Coordinates of C-alpha atoms in Angstrom, one line a residue:
Chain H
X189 CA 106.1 147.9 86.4
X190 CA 103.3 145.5 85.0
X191 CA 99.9 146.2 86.4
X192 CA 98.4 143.2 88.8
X193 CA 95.5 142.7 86.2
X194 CA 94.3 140.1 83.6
X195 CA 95.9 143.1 81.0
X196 CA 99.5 142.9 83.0
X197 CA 99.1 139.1 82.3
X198 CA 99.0 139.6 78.8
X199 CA 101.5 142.2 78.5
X200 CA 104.1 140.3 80.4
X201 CA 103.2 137.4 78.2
X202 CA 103.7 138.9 74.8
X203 CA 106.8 140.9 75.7
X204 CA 108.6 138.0 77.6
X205 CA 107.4 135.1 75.2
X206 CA 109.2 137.9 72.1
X207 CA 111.9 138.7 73.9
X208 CA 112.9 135.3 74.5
X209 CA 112.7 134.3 71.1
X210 CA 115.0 137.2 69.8
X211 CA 117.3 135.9 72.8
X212 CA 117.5 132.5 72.0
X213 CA 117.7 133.0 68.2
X214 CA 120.6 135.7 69.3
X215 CA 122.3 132.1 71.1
X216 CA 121.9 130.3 68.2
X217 CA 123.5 133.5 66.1
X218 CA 126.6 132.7 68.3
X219 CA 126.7 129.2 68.2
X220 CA 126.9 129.5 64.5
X221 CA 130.1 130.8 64.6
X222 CA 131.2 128.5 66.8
X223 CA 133.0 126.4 63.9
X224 CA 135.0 129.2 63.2
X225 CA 136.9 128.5 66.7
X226 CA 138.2 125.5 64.6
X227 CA 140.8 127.6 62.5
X228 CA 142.5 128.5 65.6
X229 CA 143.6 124.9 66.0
X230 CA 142.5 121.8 67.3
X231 CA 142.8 120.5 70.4
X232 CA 144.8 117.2 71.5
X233 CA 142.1 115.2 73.8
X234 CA 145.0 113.1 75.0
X235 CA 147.7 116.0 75.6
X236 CA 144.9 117.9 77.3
X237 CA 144.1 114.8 79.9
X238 CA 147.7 114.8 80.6
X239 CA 148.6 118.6 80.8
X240 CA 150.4 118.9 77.7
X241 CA 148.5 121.9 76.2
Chain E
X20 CA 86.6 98.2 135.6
X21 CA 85.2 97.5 131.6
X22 CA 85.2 101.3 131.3
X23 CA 88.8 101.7 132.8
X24 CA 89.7 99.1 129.9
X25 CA 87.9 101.0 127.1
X26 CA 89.5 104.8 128.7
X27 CA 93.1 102.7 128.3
X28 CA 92.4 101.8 125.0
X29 CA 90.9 105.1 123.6
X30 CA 93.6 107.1 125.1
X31 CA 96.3 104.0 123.4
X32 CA 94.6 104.7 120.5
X33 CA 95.0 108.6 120.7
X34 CA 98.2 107.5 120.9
X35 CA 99.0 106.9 117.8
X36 CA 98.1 107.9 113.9
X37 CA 95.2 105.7 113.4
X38 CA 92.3 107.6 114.9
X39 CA 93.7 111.2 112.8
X40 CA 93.8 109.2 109.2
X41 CA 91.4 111.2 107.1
X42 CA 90.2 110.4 103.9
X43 CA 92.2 112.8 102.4
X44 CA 95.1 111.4 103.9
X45 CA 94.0 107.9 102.0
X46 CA 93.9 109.5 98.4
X47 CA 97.0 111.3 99.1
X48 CA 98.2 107.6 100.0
X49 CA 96.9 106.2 96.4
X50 CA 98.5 108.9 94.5
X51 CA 102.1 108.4 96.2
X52 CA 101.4 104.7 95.7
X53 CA 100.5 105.7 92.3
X54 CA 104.0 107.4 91.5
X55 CA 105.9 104.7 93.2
X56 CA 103.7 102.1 90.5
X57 CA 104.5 104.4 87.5
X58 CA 108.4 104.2 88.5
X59 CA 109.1 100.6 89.2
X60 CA 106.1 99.0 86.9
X61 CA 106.6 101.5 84.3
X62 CA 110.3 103.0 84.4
X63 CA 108.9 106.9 84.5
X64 CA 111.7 108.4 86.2
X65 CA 112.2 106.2 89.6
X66 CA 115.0 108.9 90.8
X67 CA 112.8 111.1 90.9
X68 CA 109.2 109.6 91.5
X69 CA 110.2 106.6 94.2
X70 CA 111.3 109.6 96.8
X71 CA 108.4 111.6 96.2
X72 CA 105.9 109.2 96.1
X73 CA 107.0 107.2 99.4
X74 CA 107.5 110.4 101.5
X75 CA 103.8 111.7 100.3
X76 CA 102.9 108.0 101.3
X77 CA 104.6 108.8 104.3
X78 CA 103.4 112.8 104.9
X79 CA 100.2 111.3 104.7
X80 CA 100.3 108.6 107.8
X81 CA 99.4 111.0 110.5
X82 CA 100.6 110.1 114.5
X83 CA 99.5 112.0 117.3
X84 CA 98.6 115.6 117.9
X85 CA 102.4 117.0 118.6
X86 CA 100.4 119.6 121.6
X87 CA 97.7 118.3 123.4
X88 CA 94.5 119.2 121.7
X89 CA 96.3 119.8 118.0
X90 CA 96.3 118.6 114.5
X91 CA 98.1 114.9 114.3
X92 CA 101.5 115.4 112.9
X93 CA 102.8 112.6 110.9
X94 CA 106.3 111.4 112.0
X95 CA 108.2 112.3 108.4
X96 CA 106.9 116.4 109.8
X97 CA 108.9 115.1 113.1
X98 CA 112.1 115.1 110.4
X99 CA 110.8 117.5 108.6
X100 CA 110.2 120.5 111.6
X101 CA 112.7 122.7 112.9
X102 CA 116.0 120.5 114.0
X103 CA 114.5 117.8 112.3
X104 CA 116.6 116.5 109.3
X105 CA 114.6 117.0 106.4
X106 CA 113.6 120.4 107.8
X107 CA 117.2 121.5 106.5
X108 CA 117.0 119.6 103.4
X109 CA 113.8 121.8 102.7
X110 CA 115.9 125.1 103.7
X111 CA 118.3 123.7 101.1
X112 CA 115.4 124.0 98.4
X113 CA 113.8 127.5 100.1
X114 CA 117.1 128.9 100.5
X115 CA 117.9 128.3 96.4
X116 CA 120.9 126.2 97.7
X117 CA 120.1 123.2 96.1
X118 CA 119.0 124.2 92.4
X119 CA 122.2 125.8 91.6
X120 CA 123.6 122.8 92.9
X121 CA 121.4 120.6 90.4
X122 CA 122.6 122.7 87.9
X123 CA 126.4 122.2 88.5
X124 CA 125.6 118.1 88.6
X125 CA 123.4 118.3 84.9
X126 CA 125.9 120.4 83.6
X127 CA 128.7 117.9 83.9
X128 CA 126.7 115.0 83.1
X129 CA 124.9 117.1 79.7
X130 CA 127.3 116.8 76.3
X131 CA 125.8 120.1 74.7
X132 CA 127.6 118.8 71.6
X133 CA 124.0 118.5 69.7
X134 CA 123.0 122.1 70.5
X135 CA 126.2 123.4 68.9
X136 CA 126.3 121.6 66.2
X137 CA 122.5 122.6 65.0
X138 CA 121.8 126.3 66.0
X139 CA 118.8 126.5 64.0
X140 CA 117.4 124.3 66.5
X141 CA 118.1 126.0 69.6
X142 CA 114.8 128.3 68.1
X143 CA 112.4 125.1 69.6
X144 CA 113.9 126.0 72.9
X145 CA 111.8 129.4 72.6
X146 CA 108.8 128.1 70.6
X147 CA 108.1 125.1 73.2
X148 CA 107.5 127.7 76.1
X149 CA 103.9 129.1 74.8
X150 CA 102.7 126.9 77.8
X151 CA 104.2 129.2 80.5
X152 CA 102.2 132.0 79.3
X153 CA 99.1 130.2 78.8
X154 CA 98.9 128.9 82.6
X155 CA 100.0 132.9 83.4
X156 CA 97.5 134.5 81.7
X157 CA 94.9 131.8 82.7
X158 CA 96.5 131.6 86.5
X159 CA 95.6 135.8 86.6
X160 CA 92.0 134.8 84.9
X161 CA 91.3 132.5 87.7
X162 CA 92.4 134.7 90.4
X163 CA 96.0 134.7 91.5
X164 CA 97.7 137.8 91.8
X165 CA 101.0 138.5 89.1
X166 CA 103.3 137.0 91.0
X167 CA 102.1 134.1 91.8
X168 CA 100.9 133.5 88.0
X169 CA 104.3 134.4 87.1
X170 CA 105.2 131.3 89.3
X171 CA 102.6 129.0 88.0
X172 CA 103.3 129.6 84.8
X173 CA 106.5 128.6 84.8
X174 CA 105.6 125.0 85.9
X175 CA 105.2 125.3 81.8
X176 CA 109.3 125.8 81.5
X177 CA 109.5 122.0 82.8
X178 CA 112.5 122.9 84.5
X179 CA 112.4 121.6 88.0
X180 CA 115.5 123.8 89.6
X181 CA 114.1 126.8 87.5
X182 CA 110.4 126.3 88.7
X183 CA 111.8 126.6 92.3
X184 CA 114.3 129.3 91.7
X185 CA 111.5 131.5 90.2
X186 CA 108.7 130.4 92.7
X187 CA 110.7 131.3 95.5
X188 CA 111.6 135.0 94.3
X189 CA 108.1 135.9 92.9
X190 CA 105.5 133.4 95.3
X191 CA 107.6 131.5 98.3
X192 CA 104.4 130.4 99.6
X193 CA 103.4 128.6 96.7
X194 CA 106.6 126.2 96.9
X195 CA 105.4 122.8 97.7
X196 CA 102.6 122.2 95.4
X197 CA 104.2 124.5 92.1
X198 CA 107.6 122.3 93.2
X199 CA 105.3 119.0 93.5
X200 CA 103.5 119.9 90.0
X201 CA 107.0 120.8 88.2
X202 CA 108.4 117.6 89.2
X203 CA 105.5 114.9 88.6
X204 CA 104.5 116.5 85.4
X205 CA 107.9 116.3 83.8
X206 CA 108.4 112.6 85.1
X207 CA 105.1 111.7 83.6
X208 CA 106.0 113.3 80.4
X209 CA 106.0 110.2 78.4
X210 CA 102.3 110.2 79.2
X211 CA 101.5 113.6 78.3
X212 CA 103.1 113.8 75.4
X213 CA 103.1 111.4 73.3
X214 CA 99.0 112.1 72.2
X215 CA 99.6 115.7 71.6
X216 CA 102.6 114.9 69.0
X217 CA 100.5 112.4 67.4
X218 CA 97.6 115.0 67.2
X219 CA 99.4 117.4 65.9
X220 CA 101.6 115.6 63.2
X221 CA 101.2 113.5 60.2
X222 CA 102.4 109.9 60.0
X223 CA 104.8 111.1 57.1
X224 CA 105.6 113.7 59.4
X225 CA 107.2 111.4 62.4
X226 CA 108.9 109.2 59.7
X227 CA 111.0 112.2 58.3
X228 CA 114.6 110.7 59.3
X229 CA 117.3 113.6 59.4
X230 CA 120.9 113.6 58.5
X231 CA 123.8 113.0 61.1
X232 CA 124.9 115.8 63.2
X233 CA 128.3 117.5 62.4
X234 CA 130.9 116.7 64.5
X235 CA 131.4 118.8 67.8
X236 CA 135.4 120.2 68.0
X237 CA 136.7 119.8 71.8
X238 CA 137.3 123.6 71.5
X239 CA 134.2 124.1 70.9
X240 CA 133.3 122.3 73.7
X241 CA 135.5 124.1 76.0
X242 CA 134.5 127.4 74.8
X243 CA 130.3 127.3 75.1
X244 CA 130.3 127.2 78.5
X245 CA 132.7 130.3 79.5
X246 CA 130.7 131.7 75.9
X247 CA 127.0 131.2 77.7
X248 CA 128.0 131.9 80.9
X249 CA 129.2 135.8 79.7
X250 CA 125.9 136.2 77.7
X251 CA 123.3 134.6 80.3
X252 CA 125.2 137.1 83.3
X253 CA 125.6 139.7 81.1
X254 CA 121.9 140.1 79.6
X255 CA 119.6 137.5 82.4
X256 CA 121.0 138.7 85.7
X257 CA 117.8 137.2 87.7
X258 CA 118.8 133.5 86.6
X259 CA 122.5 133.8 86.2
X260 CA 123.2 131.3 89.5
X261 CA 121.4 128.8 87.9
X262 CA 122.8 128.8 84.2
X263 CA 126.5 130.2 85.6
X264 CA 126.7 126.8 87.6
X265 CA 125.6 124.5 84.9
X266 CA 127.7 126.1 82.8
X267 CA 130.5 125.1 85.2
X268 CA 129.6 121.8 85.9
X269 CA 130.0 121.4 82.1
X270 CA 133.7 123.0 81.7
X271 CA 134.4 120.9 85.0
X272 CA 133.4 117.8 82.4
X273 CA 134.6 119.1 78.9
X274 CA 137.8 120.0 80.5
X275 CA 139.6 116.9 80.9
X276 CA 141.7 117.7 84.1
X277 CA 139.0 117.9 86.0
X278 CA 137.0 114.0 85.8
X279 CA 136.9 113.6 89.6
X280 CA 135.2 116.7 90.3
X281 CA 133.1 116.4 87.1
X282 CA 132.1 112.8 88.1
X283 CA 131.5 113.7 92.3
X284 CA 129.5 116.9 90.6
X285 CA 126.9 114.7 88.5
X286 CA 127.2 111.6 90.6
X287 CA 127.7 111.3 94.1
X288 CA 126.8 114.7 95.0
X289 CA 123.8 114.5 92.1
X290 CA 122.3 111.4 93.5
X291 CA 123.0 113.2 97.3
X292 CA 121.0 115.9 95.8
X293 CA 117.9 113.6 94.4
X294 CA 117.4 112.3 97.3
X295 CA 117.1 115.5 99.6
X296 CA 115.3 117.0 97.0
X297 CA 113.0 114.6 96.9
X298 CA 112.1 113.7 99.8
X299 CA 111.6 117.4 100.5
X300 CA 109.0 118.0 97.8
X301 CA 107.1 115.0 98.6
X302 CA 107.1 115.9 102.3
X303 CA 105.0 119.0 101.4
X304 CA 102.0 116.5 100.0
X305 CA 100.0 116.2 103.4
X306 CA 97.2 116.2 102.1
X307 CA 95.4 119.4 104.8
X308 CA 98.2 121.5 102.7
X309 CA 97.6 119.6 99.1
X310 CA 94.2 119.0 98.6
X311 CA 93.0 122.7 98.7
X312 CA 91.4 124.8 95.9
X313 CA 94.6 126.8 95.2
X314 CA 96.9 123.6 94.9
X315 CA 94.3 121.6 92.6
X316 CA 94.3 125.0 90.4
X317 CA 97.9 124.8 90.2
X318 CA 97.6 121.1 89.4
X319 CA 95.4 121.9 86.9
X320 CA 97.4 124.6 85.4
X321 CA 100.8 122.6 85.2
X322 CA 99.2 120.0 83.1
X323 CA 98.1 122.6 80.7
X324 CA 101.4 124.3 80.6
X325 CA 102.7 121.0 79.7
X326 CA 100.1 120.5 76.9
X327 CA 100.2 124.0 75.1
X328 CA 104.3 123.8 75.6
X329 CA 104.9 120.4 73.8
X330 CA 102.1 121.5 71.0
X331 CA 103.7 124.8 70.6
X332 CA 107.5 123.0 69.9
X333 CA 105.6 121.0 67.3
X334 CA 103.8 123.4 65.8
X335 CA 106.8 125.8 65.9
X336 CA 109.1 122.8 63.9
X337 CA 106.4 122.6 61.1
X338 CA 106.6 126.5 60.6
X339 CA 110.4 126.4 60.4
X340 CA 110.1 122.9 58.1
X341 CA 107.9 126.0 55.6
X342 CA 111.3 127.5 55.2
X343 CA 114.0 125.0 55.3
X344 CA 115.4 123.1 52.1
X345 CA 116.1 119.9 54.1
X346 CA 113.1 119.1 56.6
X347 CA 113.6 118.2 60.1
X348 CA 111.1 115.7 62.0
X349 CA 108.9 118.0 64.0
X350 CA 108.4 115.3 67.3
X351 CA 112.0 117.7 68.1
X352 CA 110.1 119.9 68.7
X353 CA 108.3 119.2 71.6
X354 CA 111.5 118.4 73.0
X355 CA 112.3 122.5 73.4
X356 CA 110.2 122.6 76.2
X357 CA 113.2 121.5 78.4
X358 CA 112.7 118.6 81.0
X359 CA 116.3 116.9 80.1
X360 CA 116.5 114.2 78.8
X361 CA 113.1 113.0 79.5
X362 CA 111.3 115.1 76.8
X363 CA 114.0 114.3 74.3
X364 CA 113.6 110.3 74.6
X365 CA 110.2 110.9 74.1
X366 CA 110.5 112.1 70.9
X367 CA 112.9 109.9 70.0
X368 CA 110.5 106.7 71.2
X369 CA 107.0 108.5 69.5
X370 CA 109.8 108.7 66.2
X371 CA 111.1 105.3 66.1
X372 CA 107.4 103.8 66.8
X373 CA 106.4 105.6 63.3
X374 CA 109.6 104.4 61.9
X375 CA 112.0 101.9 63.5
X376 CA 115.1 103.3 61.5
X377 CA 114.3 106.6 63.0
X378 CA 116.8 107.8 65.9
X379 CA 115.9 111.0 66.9
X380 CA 117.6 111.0 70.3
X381 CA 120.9 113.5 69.1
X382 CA 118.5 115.6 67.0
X383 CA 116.3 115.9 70.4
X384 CA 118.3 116.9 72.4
X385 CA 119.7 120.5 70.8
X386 CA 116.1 121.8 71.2
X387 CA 116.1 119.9 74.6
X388 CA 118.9 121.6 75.9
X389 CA 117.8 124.9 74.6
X390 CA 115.3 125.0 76.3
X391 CA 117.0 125.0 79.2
X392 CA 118.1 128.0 78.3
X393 CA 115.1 129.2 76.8
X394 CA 112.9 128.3 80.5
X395 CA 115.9 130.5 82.1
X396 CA 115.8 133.2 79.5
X397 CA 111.9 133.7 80.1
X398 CA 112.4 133.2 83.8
X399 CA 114.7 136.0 83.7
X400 CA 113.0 138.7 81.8
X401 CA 109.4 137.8 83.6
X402 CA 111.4 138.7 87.4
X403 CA 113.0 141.8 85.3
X404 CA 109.8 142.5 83.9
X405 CA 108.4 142.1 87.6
X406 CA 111.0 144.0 89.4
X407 CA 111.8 141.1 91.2
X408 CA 116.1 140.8 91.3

């Protein structure tokens, strides 16, 4: 797929060092709705140790 | 009957190690002597320095030839050949048994409480990785073929378990020293470090204090890991062992029926783990396999990786503080590179030496932990990118 040169180096650089970027930003995309969980309820720490929930 | 004497005595002494020991075998000594210094005298990660540095001590104290007429083989390689103990603790690493297993323990001991509750952050985790493709590109420049600059350049992710997962699909023969490199590097962090945050910040810069993190619902907690582990299997199929079994490890931990195997998983069976681990990577140090042009190169390398990954985190926080109303410190940023906790207590330590109010550690560590992700996330689209599954 990418050639064994100094060019396939760089290639493989650029798209994988992008990629990851638009990956990770796409996590934090998620995680930022991740307060919206709360309106479904909150959870009892205590019940939870003890199997109430 | 004088020459009887000296044959008894030169054939004692072939005997043992003390007519193989090399020079090479000395400064391999002085570095494992070296590691054992920085981890008692100076607290640089003994778990993980005190077994590698005593078994390269160790790898390095040769005994007799193990045929007649061969190389001396020191007596930890007795343990560490076929049928030999350590021989299966080092299958454990070749094999990929043991990072998954890391994985599992830092899961249930890792709160990712911090990365939730600042996803702007998690952005460092992608921005403290230029290092891996420096030491690629420069790995290809110097002669390696892809693969193995793949491998080397992911000594940059400061990862240990992810170094070794992606070494051994891409470069197996390159195991010991890219494993030896991953792991020294990132327990000598707080000595690489440190000089490239200070170079590349102002002191007004490392005083910025930042407000307190939200607080993290347990729902939230409970629902990351099942959360990451769908996205990382769905879209990184290479690495989805490693981040699938951290991600358990950390519902074993957030999900309150579950504290014995969450404590055996980042305790007893951690420490287990350390210790194998270890004393496998430091067994590969002889220094006839260690001192060679290819494993100085790779040395070499690492230690840039290291330096272009923390300066790209910092640099990477200062362009985000250009478009953020409230500024964040940017010594976090040098904490994306991954390597947790170390690299996050060193920018909490290089913060509160600017400015002893400053506590950075919980701001640290959501870029910290992203770059775990962000080291897997890479590591995943270079063995795609490869054709490596």
């Amino acid at each position: 797929m990418i050639p064994d040169s100094v060019y396939g180096a760089i290639l493989l650089s650029v798209i994988d060092f992008f990629l990851s970027f638009v990956m990770i930003a796409g996590i934090g995309v998620v995680l930022s709705l991740f307060p919206y969980l709360n309106r479904l309820g909150e959870v009892d720490e205590k019940k939870l140790r003890e199997g109430g929930h | 009957m004088f020459d009887q004497i000296l044959f008894f005595f030169n054939a004692l002494l072939q005997q043992t190690g003390a007519a193989n020991l090399s020079l090479g075998n000395l400064v391999m000594i002085a570095v494992g002597g070296i590691m054992i210094y920085l981890a008692i005298a100076k607290h640089y990660e003994p778990l993980l320095l005190i077994g590698i540095g005593f078994s390269c001590i160790v790898a390095n104290v040769p005994g007799p030839p193990d045929v007649p007429g061969g190389p001396p083989v020191s007596a930890l390689l007795y343990v560490v050949k076929e049928g030999g103990l350590f021989h299966y603790a080092y299958e454990g690493v070749a094999k990929l048994i043991i990072p998954p297993l890391i994985f599992l323990g830092v899961g249930a001991m890792t709160d990712f409480g911090p990365m939730i509750a600042n996803p702007k952050l998690v952005i460092l985790g992608a921005g403290a990785h230029l290092g891996i493709f420096v030491a690629l590109i420069l790995a290809k420049v110097v002669g390696f073929d892809i693969h193995e600059a793949g491998a080397i350049g992911i000594i940059g992710g400061a990862d240990g378990p992810m170094a070794i997962f992606v070494t051994v699909k891409l470069a197996p023969h390159l195991l010991g020293p890219i494993s030896v490199a991953a792991y020294s590097y990132m327990a000598l962090m707080p000595m690489i470090q440190p000089p490239v945050m200070r170079l590349l910040t102002s002191p007004e810069e490392r005083r910025i204090e930042m407000a307190q993190l939200r607080r993290v619902s347990k729902l939230e907690k409970l629902a990351f890991p099942a959360v990451i582990a769908i996205i990382v299997n769905l879209f990184f199929p290479p690495v989805a062992p490693l981040i699938t079994m951290l991600m358990l490890g950390n519902l074993l931990k957030e999900a309150g029926v579950t504290e014995r195997l969450a404590k055996t998983a980042g305790g007893a069976l951690m420490n287990i783990i350390i210790i194998i681990l270890t004393v496998a990577i430091g067994s590969t140090m002889a220094a006839d396999k260690f001192l060679t042009w290819d494993t100085i190169l790779i040395v070499g390398l690492g230690l840039l990786a290291f330096v272009f990954g923390t300066a790209s985190g910092v640099i990477t926080a200062k362009i985000m503080n250009l478009f953020m109303k409230t500024k964040i410190n940017p010594l976090i940023g040098s904490a994306g590179i991954a390597s947790v906790p170390i690299a996050a207590r060193v920018s909490h330590i290089v913060a509160n030496q600017a400015n002893p109010h400053n506590h950075l550690i919980f701001h640290a560590m959501g870029p910290n932990l992203a770059g775990v992700f962000g080291t897997a996330i890479s590591g995943g689209i270079m063995l795609a990118l490869l054709g490596v599954q």
